[in-house]
Tab-separated table of C-alpha atoms in Angstrom:
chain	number	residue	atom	x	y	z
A	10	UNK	CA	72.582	89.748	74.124
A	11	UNK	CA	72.616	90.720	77.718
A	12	UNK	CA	75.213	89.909	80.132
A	13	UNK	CA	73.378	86.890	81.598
A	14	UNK	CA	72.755	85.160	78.462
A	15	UNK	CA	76.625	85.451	77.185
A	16	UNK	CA	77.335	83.861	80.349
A	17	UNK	CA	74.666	81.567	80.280
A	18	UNK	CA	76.012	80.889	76.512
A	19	UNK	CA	79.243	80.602	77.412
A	20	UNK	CA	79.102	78.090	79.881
A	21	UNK	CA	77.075	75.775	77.569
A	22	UNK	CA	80.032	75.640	74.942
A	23	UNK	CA	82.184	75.330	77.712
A	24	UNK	CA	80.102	72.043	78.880
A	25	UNK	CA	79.543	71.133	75.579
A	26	UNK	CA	83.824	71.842	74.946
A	27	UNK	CA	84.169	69.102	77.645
A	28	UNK	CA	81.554	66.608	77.025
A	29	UNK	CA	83.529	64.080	75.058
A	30	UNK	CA	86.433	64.064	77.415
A	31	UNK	CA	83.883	62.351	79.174
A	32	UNK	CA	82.205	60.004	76.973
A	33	UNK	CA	85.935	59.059	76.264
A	34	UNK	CA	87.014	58.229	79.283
A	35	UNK	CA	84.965	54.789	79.289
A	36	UNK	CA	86.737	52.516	77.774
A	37	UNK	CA	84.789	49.941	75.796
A	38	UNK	CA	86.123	46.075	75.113
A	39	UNK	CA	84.718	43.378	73.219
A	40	UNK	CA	85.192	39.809	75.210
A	41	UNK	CA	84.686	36.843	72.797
A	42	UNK	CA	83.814	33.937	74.622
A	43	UNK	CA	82.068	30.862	73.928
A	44	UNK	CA	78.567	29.520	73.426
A	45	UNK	CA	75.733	31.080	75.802
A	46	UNK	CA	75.225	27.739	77.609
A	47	UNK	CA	78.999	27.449	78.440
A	48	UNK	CA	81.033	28.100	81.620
A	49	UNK	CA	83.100	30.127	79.892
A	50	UNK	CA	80.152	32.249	78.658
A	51	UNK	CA	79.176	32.641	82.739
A	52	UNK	CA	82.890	33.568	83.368
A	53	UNK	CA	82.601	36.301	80.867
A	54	UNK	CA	79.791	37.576	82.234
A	55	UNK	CA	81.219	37.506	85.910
A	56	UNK	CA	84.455	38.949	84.201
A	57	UNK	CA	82.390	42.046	82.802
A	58	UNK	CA	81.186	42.841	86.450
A	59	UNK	CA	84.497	42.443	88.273
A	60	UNK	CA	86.166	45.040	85.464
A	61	UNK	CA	83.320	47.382	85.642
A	62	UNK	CA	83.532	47.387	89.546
A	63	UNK	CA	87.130	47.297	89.574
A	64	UNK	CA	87.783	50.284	86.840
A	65	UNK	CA	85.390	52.276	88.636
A	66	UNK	CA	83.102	51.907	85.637
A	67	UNK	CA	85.925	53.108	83.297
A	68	UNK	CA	85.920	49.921	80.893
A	69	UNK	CA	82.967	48.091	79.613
A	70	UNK	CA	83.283	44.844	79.064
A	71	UNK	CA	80.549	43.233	76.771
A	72	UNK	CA	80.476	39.219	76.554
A	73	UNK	CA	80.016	38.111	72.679
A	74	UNK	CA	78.861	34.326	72.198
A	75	UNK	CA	81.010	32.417	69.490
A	76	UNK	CA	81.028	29.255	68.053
A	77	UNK	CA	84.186	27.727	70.064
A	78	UNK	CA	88.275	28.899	70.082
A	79	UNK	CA	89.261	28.360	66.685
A	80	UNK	CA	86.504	31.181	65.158
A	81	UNK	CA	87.903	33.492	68.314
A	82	UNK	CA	91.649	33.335	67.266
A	83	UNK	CA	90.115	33.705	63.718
A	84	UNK	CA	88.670	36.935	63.884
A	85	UNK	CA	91.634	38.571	65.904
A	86	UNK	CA	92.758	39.044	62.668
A	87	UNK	CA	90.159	40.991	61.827
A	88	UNK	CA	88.803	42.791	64.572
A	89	UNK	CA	90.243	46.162	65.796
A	90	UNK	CA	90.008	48.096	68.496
A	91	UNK	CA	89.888	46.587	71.776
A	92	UNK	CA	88.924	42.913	70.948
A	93	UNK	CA	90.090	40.223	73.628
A	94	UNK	CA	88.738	36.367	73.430
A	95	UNK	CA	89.854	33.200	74.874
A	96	UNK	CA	91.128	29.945	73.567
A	97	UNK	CA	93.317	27.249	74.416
A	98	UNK	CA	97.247	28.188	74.127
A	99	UNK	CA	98.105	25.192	71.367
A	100	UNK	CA	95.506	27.416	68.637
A	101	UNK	CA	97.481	30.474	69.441
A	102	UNK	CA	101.001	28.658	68.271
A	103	UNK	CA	98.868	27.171	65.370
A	104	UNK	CA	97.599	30.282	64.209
A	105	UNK	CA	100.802	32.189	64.204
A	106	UNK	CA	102.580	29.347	62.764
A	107	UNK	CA	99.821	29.323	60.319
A	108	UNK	CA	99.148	25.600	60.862
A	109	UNK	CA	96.114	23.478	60.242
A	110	UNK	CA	93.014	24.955	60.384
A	111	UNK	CA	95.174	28.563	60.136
A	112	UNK	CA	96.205	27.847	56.689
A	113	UNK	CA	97.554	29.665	54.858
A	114	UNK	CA	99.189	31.729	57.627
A	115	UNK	CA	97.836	35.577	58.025
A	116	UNK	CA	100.308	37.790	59.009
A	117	UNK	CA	97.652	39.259	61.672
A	118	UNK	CA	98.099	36.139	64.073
A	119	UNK	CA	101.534	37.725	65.172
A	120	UNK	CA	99.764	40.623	66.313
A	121	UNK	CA	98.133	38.131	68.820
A	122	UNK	CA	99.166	39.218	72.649
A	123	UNK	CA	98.787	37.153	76.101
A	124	UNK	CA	96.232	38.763	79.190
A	125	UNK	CA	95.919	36.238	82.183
A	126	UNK	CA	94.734	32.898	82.623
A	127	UNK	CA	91.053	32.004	83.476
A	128	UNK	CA	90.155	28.140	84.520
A	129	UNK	CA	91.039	25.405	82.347
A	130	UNK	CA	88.764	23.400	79.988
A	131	UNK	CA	88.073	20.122	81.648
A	132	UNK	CA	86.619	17.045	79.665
A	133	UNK	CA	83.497	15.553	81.292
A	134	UNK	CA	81.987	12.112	79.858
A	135	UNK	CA	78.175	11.963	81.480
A	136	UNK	CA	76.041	8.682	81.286
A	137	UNK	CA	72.573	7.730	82.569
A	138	UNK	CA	73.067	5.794	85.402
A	139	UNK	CA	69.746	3.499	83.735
A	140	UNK	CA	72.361	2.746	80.682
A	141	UNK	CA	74.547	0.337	82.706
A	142	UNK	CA	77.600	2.579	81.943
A	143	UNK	CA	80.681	2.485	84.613
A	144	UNK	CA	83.525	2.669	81.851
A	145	UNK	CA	84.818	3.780	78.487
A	146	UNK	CA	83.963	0.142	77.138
A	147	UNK	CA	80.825	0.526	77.809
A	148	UNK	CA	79.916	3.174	75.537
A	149	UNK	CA	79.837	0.240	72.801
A	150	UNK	CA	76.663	0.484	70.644
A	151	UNK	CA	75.062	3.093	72.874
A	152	UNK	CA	74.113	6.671	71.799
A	153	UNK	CA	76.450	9.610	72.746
A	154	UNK	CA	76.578	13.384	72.050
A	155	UNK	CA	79.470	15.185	71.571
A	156	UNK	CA	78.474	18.039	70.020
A	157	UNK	CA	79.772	20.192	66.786
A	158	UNK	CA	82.244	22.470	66.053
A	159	UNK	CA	83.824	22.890	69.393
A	160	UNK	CA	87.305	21.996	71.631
A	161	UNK	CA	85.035	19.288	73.804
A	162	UNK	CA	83.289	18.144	70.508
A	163	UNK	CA	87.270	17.508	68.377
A	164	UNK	CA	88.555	16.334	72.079
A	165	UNK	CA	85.755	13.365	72.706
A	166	UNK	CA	86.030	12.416	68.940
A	167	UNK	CA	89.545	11.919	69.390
A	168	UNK	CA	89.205	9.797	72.435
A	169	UNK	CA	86.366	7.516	70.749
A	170	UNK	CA	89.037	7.418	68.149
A	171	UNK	CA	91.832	6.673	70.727
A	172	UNK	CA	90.156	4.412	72.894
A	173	UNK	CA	89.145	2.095	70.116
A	174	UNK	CA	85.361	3.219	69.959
A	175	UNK	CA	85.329	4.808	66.486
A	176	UNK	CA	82.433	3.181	64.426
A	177	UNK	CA	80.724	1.776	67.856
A	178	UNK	CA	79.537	4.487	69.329
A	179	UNK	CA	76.454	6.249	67.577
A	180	UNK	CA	77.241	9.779	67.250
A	181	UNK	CA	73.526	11.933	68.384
A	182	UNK	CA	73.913	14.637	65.413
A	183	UNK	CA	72.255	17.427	67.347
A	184	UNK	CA	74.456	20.398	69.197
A	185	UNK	CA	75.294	20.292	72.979
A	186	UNK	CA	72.992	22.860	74.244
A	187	UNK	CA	70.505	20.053	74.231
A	188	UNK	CA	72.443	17.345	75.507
A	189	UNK	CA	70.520	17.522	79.459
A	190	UNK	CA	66.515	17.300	78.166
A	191	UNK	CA	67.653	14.507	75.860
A	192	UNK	CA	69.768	12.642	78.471
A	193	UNK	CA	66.387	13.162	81.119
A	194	UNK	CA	64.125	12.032	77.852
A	195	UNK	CA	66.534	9.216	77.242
A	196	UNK	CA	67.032	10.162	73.963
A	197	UNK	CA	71.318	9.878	74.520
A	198	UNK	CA	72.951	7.568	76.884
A	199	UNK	CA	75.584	10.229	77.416
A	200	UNK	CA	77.302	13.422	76.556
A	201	UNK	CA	80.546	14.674	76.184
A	202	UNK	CA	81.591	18.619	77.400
A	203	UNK	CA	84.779	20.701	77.970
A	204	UNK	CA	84.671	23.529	80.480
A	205	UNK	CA	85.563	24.450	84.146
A	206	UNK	CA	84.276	21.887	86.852
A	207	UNK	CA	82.019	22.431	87.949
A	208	UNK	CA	80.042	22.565	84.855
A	209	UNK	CA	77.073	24.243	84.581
A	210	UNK	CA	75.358	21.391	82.007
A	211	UNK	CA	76.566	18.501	84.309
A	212	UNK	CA	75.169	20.384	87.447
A	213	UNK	CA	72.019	20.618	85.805
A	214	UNK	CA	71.954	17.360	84.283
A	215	UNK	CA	72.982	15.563	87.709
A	216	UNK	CA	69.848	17.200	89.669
A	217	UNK	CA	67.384	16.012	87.335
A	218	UNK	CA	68.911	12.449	86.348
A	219	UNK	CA	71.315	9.957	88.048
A	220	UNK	CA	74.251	10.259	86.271
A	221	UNK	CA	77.758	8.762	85.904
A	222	UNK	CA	80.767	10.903	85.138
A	223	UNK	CA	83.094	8.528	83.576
A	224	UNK	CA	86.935	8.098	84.566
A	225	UNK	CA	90.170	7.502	82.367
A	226	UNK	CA	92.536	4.607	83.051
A	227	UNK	CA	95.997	5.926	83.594
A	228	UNK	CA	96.653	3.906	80.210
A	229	UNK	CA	93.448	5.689	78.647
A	230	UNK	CA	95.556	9.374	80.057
A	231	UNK	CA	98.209	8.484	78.837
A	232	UNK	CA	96.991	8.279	75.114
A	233	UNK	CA	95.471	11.309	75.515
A	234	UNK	CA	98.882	13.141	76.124
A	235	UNK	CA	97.093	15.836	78.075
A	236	UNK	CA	97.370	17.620	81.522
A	237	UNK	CA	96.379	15.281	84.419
A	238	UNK	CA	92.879	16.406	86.502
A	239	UNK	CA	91.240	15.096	89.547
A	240	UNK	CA	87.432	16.173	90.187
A	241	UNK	CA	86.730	15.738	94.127
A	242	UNK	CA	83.957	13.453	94.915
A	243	UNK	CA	80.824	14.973	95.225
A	244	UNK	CA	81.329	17.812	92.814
A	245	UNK	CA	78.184	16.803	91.199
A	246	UNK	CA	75.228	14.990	92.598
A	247	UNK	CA	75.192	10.759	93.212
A	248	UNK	CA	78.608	10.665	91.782
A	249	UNK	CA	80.214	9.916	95.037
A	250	UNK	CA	83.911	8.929	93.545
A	251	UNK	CA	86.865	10.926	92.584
A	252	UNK	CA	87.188	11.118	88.698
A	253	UNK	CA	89.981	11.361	86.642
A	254	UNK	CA	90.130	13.341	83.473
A	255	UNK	CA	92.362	15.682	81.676
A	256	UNK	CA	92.429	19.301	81.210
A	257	UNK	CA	93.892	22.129	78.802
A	258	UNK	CA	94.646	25.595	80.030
A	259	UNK	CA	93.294	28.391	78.746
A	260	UNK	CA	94.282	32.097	78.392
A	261	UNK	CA	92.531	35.930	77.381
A	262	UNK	CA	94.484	37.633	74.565
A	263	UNK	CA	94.026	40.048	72.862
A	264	UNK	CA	95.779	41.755	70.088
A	265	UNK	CA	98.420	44.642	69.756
A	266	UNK	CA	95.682	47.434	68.501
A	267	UNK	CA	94.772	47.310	72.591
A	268	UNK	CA	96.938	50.210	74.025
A	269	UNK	CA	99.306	49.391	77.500
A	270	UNK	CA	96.799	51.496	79.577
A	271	UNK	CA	93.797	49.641	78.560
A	272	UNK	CA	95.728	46.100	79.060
A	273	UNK	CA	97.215	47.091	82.109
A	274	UNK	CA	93.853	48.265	83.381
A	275	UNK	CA	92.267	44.927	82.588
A	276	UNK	CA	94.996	42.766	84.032
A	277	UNK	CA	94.678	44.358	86.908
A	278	UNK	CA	91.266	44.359	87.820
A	279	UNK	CA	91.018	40.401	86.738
A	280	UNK	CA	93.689	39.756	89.820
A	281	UNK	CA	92.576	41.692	91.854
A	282	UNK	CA	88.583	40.710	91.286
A	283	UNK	CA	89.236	37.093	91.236
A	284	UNK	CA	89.200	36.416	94.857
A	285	UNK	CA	85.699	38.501	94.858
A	286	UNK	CA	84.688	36.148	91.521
A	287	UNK	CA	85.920	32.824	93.525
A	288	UNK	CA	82.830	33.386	96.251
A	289	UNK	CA	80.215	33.296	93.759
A	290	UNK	CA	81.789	30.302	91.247
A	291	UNK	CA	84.362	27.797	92.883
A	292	UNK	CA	86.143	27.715	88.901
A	293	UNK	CA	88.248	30.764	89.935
A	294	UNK	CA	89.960	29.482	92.737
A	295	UNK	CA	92.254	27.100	90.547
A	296	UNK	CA	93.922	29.699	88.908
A	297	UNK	CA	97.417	31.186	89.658
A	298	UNK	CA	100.024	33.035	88.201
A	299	UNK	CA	101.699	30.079	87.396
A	300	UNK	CA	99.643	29.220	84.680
A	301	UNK	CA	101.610	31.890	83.150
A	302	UNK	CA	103.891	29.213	82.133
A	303	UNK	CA	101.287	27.535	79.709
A	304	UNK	CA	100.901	30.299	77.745
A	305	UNK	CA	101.893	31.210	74.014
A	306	UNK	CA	103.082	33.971	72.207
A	307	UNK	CA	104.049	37.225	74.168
A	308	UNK	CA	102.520	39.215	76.953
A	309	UNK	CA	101.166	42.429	75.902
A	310	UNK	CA	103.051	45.186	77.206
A	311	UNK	CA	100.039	46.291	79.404
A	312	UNK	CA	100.093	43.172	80.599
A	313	UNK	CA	103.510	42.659	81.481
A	314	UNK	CA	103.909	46.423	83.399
A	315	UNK	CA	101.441	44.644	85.630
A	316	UNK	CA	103.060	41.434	86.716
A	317	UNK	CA	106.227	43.322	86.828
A	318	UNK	CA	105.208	45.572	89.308
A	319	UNK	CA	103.649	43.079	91.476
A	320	UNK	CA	107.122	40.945	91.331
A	321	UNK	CA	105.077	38.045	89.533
A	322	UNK	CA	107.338	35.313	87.715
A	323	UNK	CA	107.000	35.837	84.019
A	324	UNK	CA	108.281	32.893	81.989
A	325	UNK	CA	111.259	34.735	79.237
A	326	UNK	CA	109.123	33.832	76.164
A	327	UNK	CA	106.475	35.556	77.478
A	328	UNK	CA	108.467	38.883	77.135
């Protein structure tokens, strides 16, 4: 072999030698969000960007579709690696106390470790303005969807329930995704939907069809014994009133298999992307560090190196 082509051979293993230091420095990280019709699915995907631009490329983020919260606490105790997902803080304490739906308890759910916050889920009740519907009341004997499977779908059936409508109200049996072409067809006099105002099914179901967004009574909020939320007037088009409504926070966790530098990482491109996030989708600009103090379970460490650096208030359970 001549003296060029040792080189020449040497420098390939060399390259080849320090190829997967490269392929290993991008971090890949499963996000487990919601339905692809959500806001929370579009949050995901806005999430993805903000990490990619923030990390300098150096974590992936790729959005997942699920079936609501409950199956993304579920399979944290089965997926490895770097799996983070959202849900609601209340499934978190029911999972690791290996409550309801959780039962029997798997040891897994204590694994379970707190991110950040992202917006909170926000209960919308949409009528056809044509169905002479101002108020809970008058949902009596008209036709409603709420939905299967999901927070928004178990939250409305527990205010039909709560507000004396159980048995009144027929239930469409159909799933949410087509809740706008059947309230424009006329096929429902309403819908029922959880996510971050404003919604992207409401938005979309306002521009094509008059609509009413329905407000609880302060004795209707207070049977709900939820968080408190005010949507401005003229969030959504024709509905020219302030509504009242209730909301649930909601947090991304992920589990203790995700090491500090990948955590920290994260953490720290969400705050520091959100402002960039808020331009594009007005959901972001609710959310603080003090929604911190909703959360359940513990930070992860990542996590936690981050809001101590930056001085941010960290409730003691969280630690």
């Amino acid at each position: 072999m001549s003296r060029f082509n040792k080189l020449a051979f040497a420098f390939t293993l060399t390259a080849a030698a320090a190829l997967p230091a490269v392929v290993n420095a991008e971090t890949r990280v499963t996000y487990k969000s919601a339905k692809s019709t959500s806001s929370y699915y579009q949050m995901g995907v806005q999430l993805a960007e903000a990490v990619k631009k923030g990390s300098g490329g150096n974590i992936i983020l790729t959005v997942e579709e699920s079936q609501g919260s409950v199956q993304n606490v579920k399979e944290a105790a089965s997926r490895g690696g770097n799996y983070v997902f959202t849900t609601p803080p209340v499934l978190v304490k029911l999972a690791q106390g290996g409550k309801k739906m959780f039962e029997p308890k798997n040891a897994k759910f204590d694994e379970i470790r707190g991110l950040f916050p992202i917006p909170s889920l926000t209960m919308h009740f949409v009528v056809r303005q044509d169905s002479g519907v101002s108020d809970f009341t008058g949902l009596d004997g008209k036709t409603f969807l709420i939905g299967k499977g999901s927070f928004g779908a178990r939250e409305a059936a527990k205010y039909i329930k709560l507000f004396g409508l159980e048995g009144k109200v027929k239930l469409a049996e159909v799933e949410l995704s087509s809740a706008v072409s059947a309230l424009k067809n006329k096929q429902i006099d309403g819908f029922a939907t959880a996510g971050s105002y404003p919604a992207p099914n409401v938005l979309e179901a306002a521009a094509s069809t008059p609509v009413n967004v329905l407000s609880l009574s302060d004795e209707q909020f207070a049977m709900t014994k939820r968080d408190k939320l005010t949507i401005p007037a003229g969030t959504y088009a024709g509905v020219d009133k302030d509504i009242t409504t209730t909301t649930l926070p909601v947090m991304a966790y992920t589990t203790t298999t995700m090491d500090d530098a990948t955590a920290y990482e994260l953490t720290k491109t969400y705050w520091e992307g959100k402002a960039g996030m808020s331009e594009t989708a007005k959901w972001w600009n609710g959310v603080t560090p003090e929604y911190l103090s909703a959360m359940v379970g513990k930070l992860h460490p990542g996590a936690l190196k981050y809001y101590d650096e930056k001085s941010i208030k960290v409730p003691d359970t969280l630690r």
